[in-house]
CSV table of C-alpha atoms and ligand atoms in Angstrom, one decimal:
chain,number,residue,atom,x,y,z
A,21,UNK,CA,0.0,0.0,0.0
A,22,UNK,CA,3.2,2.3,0.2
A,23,UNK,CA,2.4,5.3,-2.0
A,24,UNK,CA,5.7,6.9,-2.8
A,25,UNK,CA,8.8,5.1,-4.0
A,26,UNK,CA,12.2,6.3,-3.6
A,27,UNK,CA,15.3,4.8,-6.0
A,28,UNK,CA,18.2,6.0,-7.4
A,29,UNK,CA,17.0,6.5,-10.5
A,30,UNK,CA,15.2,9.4,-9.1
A,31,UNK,CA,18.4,11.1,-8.2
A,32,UNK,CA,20.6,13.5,-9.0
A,33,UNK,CA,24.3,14.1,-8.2
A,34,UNK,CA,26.0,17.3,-7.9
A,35,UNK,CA,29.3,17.5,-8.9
A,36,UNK,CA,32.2,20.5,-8.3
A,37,UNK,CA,34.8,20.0,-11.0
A,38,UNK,CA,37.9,22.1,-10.4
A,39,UNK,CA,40.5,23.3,-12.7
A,40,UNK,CA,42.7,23.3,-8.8
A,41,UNK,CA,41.7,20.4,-7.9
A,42,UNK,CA,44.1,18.2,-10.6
A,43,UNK,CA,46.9,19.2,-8.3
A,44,UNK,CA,45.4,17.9,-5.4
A,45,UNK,CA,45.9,14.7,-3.7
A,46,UNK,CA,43.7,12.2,-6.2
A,47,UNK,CA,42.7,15.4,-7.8
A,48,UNK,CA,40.6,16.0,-4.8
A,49,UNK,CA,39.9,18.6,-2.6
A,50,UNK,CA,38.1,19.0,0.6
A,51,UNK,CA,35.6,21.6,0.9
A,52,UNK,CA,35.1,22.7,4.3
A,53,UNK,CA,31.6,23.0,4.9
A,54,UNK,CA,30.5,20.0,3.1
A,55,UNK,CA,31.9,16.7,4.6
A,56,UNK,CA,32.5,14.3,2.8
A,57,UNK,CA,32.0,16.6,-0.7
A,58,UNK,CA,35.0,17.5,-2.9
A,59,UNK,CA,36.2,19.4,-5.4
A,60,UNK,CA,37.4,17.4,-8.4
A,61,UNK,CA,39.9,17.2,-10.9
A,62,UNK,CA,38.7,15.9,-14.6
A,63,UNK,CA,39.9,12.5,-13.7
A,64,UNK,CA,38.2,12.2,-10.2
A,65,UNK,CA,34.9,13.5,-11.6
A,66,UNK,CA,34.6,10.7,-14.2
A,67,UNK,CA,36.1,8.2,-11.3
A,68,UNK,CA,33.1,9.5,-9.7
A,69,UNK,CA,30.9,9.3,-12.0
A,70,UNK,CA,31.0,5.8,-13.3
A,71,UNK,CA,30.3,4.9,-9.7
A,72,UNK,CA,27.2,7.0,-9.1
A,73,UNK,CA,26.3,5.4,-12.7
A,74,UNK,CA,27.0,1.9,-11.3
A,75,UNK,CA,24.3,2.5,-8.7
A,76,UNK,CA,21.9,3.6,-10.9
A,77,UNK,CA,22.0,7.5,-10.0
A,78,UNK,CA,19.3,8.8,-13.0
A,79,UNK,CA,22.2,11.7,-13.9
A,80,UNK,CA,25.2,14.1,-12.9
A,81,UNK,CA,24.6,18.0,-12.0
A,82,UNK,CA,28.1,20.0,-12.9
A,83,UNK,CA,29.0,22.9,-11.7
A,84,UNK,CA,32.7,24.5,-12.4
A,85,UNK,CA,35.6,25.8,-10.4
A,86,UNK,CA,37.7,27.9,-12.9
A,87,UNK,CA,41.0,28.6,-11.8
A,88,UNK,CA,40.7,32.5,-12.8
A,89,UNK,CA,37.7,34.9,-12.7
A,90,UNK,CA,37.1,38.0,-14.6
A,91,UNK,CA,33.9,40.8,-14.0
A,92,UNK,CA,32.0,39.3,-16.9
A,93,UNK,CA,32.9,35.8,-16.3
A,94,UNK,CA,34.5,35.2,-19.4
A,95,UNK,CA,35.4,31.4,-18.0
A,96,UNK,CA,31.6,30.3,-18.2
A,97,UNK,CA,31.5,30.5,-21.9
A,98,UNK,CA,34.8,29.3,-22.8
A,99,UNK,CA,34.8,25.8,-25.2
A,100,UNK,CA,37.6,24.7,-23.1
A,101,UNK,CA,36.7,25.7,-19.9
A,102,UNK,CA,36.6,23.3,-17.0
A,103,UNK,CA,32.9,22.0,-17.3
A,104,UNK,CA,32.8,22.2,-21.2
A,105,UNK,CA,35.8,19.9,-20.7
A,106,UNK,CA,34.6,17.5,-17.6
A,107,UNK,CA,31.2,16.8,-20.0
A,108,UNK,CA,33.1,15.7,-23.1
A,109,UNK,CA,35.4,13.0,-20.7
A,110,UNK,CA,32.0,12.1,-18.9
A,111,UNK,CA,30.3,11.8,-22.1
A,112,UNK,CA,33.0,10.0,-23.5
A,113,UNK,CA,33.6,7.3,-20.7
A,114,UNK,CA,29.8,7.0,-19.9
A,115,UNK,CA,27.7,7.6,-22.7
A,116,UNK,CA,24.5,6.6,-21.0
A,117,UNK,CA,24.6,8.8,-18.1
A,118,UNK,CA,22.6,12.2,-18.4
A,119,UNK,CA,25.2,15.0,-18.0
A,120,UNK,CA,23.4,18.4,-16.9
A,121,UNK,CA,25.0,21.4,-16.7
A,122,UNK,CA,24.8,24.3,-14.0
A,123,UNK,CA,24.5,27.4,-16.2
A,124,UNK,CA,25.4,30.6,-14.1
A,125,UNK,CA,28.4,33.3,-14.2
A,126,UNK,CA,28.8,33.6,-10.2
A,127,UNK,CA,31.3,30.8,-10.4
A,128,UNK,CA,33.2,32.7,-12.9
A,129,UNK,CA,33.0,36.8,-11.8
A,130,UNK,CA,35.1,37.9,-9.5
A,131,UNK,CA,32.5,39.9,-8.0
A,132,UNK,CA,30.5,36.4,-7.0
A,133,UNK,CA,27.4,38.1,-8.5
A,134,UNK,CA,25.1,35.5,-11.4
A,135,UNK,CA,25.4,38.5,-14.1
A,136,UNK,CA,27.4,41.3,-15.3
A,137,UNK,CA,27.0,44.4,-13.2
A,138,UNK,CA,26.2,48.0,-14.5
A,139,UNK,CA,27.9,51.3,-12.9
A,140,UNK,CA,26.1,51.4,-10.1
A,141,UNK,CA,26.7,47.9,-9.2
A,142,UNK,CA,23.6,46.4,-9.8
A,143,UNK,CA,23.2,43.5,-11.8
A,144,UNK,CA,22.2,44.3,-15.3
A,145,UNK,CA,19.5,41.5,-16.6
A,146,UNK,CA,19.6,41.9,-19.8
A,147,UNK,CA,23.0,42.1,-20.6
A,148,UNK,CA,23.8,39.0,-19.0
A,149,UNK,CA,20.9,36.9,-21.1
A,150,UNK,CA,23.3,37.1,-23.9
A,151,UNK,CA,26.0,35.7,-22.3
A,152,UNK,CA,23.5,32.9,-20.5
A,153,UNK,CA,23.1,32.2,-24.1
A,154,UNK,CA,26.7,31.7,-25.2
A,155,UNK,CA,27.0,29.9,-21.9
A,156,UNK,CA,24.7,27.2,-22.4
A,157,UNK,CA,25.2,26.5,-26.2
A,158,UNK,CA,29.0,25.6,-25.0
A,159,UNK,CA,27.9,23.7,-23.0
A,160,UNK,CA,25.7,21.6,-25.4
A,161,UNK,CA,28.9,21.9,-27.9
A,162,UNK,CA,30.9,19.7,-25.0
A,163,UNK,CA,27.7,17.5,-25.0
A,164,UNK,CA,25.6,17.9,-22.3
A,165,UNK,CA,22.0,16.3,-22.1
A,166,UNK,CA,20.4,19.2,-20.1
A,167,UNK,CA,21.4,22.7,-19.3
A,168,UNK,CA,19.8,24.2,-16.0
A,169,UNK,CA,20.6,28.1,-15.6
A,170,UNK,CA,19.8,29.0,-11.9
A,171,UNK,CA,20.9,32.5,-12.5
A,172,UNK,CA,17.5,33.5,-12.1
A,173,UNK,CA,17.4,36.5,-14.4
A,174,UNK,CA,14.0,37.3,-16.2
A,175,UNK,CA,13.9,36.4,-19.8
A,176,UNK,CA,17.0,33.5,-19.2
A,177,UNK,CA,14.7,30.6,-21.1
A,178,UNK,CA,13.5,31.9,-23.6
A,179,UNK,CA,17.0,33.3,-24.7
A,180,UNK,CA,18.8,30.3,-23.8
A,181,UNK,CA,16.5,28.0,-25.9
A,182,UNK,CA,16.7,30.2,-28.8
A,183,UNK,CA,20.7,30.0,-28.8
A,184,UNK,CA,20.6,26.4,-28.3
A,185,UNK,CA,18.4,26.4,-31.4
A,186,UNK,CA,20.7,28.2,-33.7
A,187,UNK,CA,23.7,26.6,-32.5
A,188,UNK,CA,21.9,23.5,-33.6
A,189,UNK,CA,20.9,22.0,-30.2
A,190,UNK,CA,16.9,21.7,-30.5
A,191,UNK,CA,17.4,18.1,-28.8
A,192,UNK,CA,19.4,20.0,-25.8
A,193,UNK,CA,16.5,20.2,-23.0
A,194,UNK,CA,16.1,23.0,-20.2
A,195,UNK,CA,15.5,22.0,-16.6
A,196,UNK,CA,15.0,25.6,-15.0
A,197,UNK,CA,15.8,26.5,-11.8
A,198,UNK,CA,12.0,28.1,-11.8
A,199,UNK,CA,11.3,28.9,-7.7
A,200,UNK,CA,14.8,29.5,-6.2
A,201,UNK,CA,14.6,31.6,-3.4
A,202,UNK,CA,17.5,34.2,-1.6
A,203,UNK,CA,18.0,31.2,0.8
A,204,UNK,CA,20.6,31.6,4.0
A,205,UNK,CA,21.2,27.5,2.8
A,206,UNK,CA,23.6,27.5,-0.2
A,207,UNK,CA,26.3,29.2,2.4
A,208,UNK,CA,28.1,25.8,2.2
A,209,UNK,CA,28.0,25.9,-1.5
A,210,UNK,CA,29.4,29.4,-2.1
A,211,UNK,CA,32.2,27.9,-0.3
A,212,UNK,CA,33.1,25.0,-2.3
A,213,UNK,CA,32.3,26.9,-5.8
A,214,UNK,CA,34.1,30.2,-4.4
A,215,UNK,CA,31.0,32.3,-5.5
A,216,UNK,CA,29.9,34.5,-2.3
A,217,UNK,CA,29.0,37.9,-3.3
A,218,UNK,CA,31.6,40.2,-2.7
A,219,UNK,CA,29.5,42.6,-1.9
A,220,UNK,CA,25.0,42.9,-1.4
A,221,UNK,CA,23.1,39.9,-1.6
A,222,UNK,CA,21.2,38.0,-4.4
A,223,UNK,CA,17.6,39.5,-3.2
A,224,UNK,CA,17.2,41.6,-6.5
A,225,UNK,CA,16.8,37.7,-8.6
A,226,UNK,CA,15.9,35.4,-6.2
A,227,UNK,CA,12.6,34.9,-5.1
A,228,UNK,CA,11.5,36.3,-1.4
A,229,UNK,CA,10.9,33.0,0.6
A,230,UNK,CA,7.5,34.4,2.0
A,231,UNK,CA,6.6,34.4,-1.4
A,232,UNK,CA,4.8,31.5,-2.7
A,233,UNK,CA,2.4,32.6,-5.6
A,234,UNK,CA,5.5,34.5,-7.1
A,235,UNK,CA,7.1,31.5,-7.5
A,236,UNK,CA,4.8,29.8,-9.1
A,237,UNK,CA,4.3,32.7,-11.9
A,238,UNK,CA,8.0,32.6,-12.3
A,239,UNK,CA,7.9,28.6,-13.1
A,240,UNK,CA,4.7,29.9,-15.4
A,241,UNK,CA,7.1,31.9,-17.2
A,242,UNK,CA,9.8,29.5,-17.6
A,243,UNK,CA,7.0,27.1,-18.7
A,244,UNK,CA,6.1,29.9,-21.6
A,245,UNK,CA,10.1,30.3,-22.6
A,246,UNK,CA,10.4,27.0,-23.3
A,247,UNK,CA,11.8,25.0,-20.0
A,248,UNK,CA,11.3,21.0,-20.3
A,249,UNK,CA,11.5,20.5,-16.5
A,250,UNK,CA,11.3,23.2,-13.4
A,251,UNK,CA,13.0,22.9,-10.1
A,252,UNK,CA,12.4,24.1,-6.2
A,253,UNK,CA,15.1,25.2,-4.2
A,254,UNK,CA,16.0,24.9,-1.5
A,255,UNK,CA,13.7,21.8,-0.9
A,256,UNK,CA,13.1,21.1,3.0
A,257,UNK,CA,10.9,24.4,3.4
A,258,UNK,CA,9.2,24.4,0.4
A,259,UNK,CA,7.3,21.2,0.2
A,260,UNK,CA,3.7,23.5,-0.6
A,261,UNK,CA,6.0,24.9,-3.9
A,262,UNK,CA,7.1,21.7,-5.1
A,263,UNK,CA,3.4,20.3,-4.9
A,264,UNK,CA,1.7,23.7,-6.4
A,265,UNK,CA,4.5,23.9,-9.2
A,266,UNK,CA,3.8,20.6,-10.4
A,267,UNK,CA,-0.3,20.7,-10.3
A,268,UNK,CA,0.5,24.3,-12.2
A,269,UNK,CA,2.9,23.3,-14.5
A,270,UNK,CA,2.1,19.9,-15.9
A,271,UNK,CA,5.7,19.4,-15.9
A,272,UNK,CA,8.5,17.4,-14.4
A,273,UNK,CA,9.4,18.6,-11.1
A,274,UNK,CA,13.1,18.6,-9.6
A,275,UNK,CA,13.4,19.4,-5.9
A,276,UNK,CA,17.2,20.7,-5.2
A,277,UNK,CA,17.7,19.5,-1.7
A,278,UNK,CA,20.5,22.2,-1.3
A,279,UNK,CA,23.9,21.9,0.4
A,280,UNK,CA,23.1,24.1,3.8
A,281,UNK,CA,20.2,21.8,4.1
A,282,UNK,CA,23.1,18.5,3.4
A,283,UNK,CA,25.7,20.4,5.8
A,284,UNK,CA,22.8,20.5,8.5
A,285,UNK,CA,22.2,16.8,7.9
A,286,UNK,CA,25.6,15.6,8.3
A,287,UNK,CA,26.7,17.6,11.8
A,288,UNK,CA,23.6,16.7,13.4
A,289,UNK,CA,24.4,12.6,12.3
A,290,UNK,CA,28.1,13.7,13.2
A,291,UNK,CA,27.1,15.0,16.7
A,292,UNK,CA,25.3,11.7,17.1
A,293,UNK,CA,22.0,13.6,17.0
A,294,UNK,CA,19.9,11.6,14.4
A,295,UNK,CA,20.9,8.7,12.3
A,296,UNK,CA,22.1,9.6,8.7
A,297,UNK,CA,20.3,6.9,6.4
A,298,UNK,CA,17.4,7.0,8.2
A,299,UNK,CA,16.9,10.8,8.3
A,300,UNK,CA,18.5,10.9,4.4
A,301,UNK,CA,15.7,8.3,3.3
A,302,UNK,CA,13.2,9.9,5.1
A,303,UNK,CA,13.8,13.3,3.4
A,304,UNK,CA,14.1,12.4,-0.4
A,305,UNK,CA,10.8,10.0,0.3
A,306,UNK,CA,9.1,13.4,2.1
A,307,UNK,CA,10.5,15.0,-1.1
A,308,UNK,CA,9.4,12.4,-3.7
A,309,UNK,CA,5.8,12.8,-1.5
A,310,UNK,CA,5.1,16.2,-2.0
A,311,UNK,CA,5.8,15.7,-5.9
A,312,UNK,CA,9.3,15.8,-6.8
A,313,UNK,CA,9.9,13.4,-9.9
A,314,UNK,CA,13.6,13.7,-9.3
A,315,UNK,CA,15.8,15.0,-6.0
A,316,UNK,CA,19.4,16.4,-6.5
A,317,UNK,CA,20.8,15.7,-3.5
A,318,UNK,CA,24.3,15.2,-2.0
A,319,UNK,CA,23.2,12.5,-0.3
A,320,UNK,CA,22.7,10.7,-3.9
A,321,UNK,CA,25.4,8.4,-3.8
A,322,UNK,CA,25.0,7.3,0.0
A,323,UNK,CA,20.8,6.9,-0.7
A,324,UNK,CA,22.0,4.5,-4.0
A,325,UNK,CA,23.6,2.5,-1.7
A,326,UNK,CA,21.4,2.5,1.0
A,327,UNK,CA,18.9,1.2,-1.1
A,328,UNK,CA,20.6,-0.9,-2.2
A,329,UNK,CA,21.0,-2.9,0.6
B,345,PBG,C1,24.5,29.4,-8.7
B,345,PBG,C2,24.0,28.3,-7.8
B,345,PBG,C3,23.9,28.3,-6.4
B,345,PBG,C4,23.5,27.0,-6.1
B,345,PBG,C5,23.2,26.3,-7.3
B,345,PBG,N1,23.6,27.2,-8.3
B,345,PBG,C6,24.4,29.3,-5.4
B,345,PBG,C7,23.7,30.6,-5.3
B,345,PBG,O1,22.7,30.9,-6.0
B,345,PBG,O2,24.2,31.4,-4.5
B,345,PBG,C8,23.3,26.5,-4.7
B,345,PBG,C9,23.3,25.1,-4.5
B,345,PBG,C10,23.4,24.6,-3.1
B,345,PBG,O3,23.4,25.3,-2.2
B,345,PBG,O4,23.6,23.4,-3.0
B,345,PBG,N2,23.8,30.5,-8.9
């Protein structure tokens, strides 16, 4: 009578690729406020991969560490850039797993904002959907399956399906980062992908997390540009979103259970205050509950193998 199955082919892996890390120790590096996370070099990350693919994980989520940043985050769109190279190894070594690609520029400025900014130091949206563009049709040049842009700037899918197009990458699909909220949990994330603002917040495009009818006209939106799947994030505090973008949308859900919301996990299971697998299983099952068809989670890889067994 159960009503809601969890597997690992409902989950997602992210993955840091790091143009430092191939100087590291097993071209890995340890990232502070993510136990048991790394940074990876080219050859860790398809190391990596072809075990998350053994387990059945449905796909990888990439997201790139480039060794040097410039204030329009020239890095993002460059055919040889860390995570343009890391999806044509993956794609060669693993043909069958789905590759999708992080599509932002706050890895890549070295100001930590997701756009370029005008004079006055605000972000300027519509110059930087031009260089989403040129950002995610590298990307499907490499060879990735699915680009996800979670820069949240208005007008992002539509332009970014449009330059897919012309590059010749109709078959490229779009899962949008739809309802992602200014969230105090991607602090652990900023760490590991160097990409803290250096200055302000994100509050001018992310979505206020009182606001839950906003963010379902913004997954509306992406629906109308052209997006093929739309994701919540964070996850744990907004099970009503996942459930209302869904029944809006028609469309394949992703919940992002994000890495504050991992980092919290793993120091209450270090402290010995709650048990890992069981708290881990019951959160993607909570997740896959309220209408998620697929969790990325940083927990993937440890939920395979928990289920497993
Ligand atoms: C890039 C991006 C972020 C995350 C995913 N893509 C950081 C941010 O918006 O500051 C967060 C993921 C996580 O916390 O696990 N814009």
């Amino acid at each position: 009578m159960r009503e809601t199955e969890l597997s690992a082919g409902r989950l997602v892996a992210p993955m840091f690729v790091s143009e430092a890390a191939a100087s590291a120790p097993q071209g890995r590096e340890a990232i502070s406020t993510m136990p048991s996370v790394q940074r990876l070099s080219l050859t860790a990350v398809v190391e990596e991969a072809r075990s998350l693919a053994d387990l059945g994980v449905a796909a990888v989520m990439l997201f790139g560490v480039p060794g040097d940043k410039d204030a329009e985050g020239s890095g993002a769109w460059d055919d040889d850039g860390v995570v343009q190279l890391a999806v044509s190894a993956l794609k060669a070594a693993l043909p069958e797993l789905v590759v999708i690609t992080d599509v932002c520029l706050c890895e890549y400025t070295d100001h930590g904002h997701c756009g370029v900014l005008r004079a006055d130091g605000a972000v300027d949206n519509d110059a930087t959907l031009e260089l989403l563009g040129q950002v995610a049709a590298s990307h499907a040049r490499a060879g990735a399956d699915l680009v996800a842009p979670s820069d949240m700037m208005d007008g992002r899918v539509g332009t970014i399906r449009a330059e897919l197009d012309a590059d010749g990458h109709s078959d490229v699909g779009i899962l949008a980062y739809s309802a992602k909220f200014a969230s105090a949990f991607y602090g652990p994330f900023r760490e590991a992908a160097g990409s803290t603002p250096a200055f302000g917040d994100r509050r001018s495009y992310q979505l206020d997390p009182a606001n839950g009818r906003e963010a379902v006209r913004e997954a509306a939106l992406d629906v109308e540009e052209g997006a093929d799947m739309v994701m919540v994030k964070p996850a744990l505090a907004y099970g009503d979103l996942i459930a209302a973008v869904k029944h809006r949308t028609g469309l394949p859900v992703a919940a992002y259970n994000v890495s504050g919301e991992y980092a919290m996990v793993k120091a209450a299971a270090t402290a010995g205050y709650l048990d890992e697998r069981q708290a881990v299983l019951e959160i993607l099952t909570g997740l896959r509950r309220a209408g998620a068809d697929i969790v990325i989670s940083y927990h993937a890889a440890d939920a395979a193998r928990w289920l497993a067994t």
